[in-house]
Short mmCIF file of C-alpha atoms in Angstrom, two decimals:
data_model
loop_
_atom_site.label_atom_id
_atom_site.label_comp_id
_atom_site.label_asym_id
_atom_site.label_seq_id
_atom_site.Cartn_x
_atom_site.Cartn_y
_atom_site.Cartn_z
CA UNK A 1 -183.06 -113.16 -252.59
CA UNK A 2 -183.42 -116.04 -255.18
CA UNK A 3 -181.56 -115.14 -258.55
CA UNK A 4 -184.01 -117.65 -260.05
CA UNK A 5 -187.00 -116.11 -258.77
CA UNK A 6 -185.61 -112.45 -260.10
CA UNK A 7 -185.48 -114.14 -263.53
CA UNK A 8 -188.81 -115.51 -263.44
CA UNK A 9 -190.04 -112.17 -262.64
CA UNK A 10 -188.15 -110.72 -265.19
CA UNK A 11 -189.49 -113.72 -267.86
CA UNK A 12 -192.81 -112.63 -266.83
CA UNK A 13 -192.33 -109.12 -267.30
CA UNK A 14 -190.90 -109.46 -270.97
CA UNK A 15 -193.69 -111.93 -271.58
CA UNK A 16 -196.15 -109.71 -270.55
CA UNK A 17 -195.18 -106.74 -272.37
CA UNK A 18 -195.02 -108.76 -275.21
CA UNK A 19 -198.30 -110.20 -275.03
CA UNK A 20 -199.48 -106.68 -274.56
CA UNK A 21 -197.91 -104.87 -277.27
CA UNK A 22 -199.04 -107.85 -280.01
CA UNK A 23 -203.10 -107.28 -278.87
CA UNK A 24 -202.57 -103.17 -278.85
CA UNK A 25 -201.32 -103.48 -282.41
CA UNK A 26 -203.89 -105.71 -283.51
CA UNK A 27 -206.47 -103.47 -282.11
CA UNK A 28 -207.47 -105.57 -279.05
CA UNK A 29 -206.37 -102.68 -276.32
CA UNK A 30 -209.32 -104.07 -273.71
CA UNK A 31 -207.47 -107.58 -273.72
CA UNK A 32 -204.35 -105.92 -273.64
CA UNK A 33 -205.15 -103.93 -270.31
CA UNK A 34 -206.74 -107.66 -269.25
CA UNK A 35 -203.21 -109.43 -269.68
CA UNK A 36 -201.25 -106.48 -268.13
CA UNK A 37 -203.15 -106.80 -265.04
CA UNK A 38 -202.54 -111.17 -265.18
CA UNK A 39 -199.50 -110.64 -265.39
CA UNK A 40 -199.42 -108.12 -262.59
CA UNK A 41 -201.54 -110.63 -260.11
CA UNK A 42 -199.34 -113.25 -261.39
CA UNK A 43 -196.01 -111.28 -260.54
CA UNK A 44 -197.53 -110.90 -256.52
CA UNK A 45 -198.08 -114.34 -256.23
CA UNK A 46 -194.95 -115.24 -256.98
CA UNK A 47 -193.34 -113.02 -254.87
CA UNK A 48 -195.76 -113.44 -251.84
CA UNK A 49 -193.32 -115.60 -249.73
CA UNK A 50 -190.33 -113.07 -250.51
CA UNK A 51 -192.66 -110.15 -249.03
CA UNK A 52 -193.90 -112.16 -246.52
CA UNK A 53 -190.22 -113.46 -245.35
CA UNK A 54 -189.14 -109.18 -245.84
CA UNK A 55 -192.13 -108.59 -243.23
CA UNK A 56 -191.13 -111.23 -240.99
CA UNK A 57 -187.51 -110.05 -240.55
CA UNK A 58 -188.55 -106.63 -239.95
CA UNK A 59 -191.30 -107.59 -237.14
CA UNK A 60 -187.88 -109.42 -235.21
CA UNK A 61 -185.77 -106.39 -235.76
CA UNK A 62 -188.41 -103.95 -234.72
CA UNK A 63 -189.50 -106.29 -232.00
CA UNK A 64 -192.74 -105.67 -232.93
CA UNK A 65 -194.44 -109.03 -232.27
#
């Protein structure tokens, strides 16, 4: 695994709970459920190839394929 792509994810995280926490306090808690679940969608994307390339390896040490 990537250390670069664990920060990212990390970055994301932080950014998101940020961005979450500022609309809750200003009273905006639909917009704040709206950017939890972006940033959610955005953290699966990014890790799409790592899951895929996990899936992969265990399909050649199952011999499933």
């Amino acid at each position: 695994m990537d250390i670069t792509m664990l920060l990212k994810i990390a970055g994301l995280g932080i950014l998101t709970s940020l961005i979450a926490t500022v609309l809750k306090q200003s009273g905006r808690e639909e917009l704040s459920t709206v950017a939890v679940i972006i940033g959610l969608v955005i953290g699966t994307v990014m890790m799409l190839s790592m899951i895929t390339s996990l899936l992969d390896t265990v399909r050649t040490v199952f011999s499933l394929y």
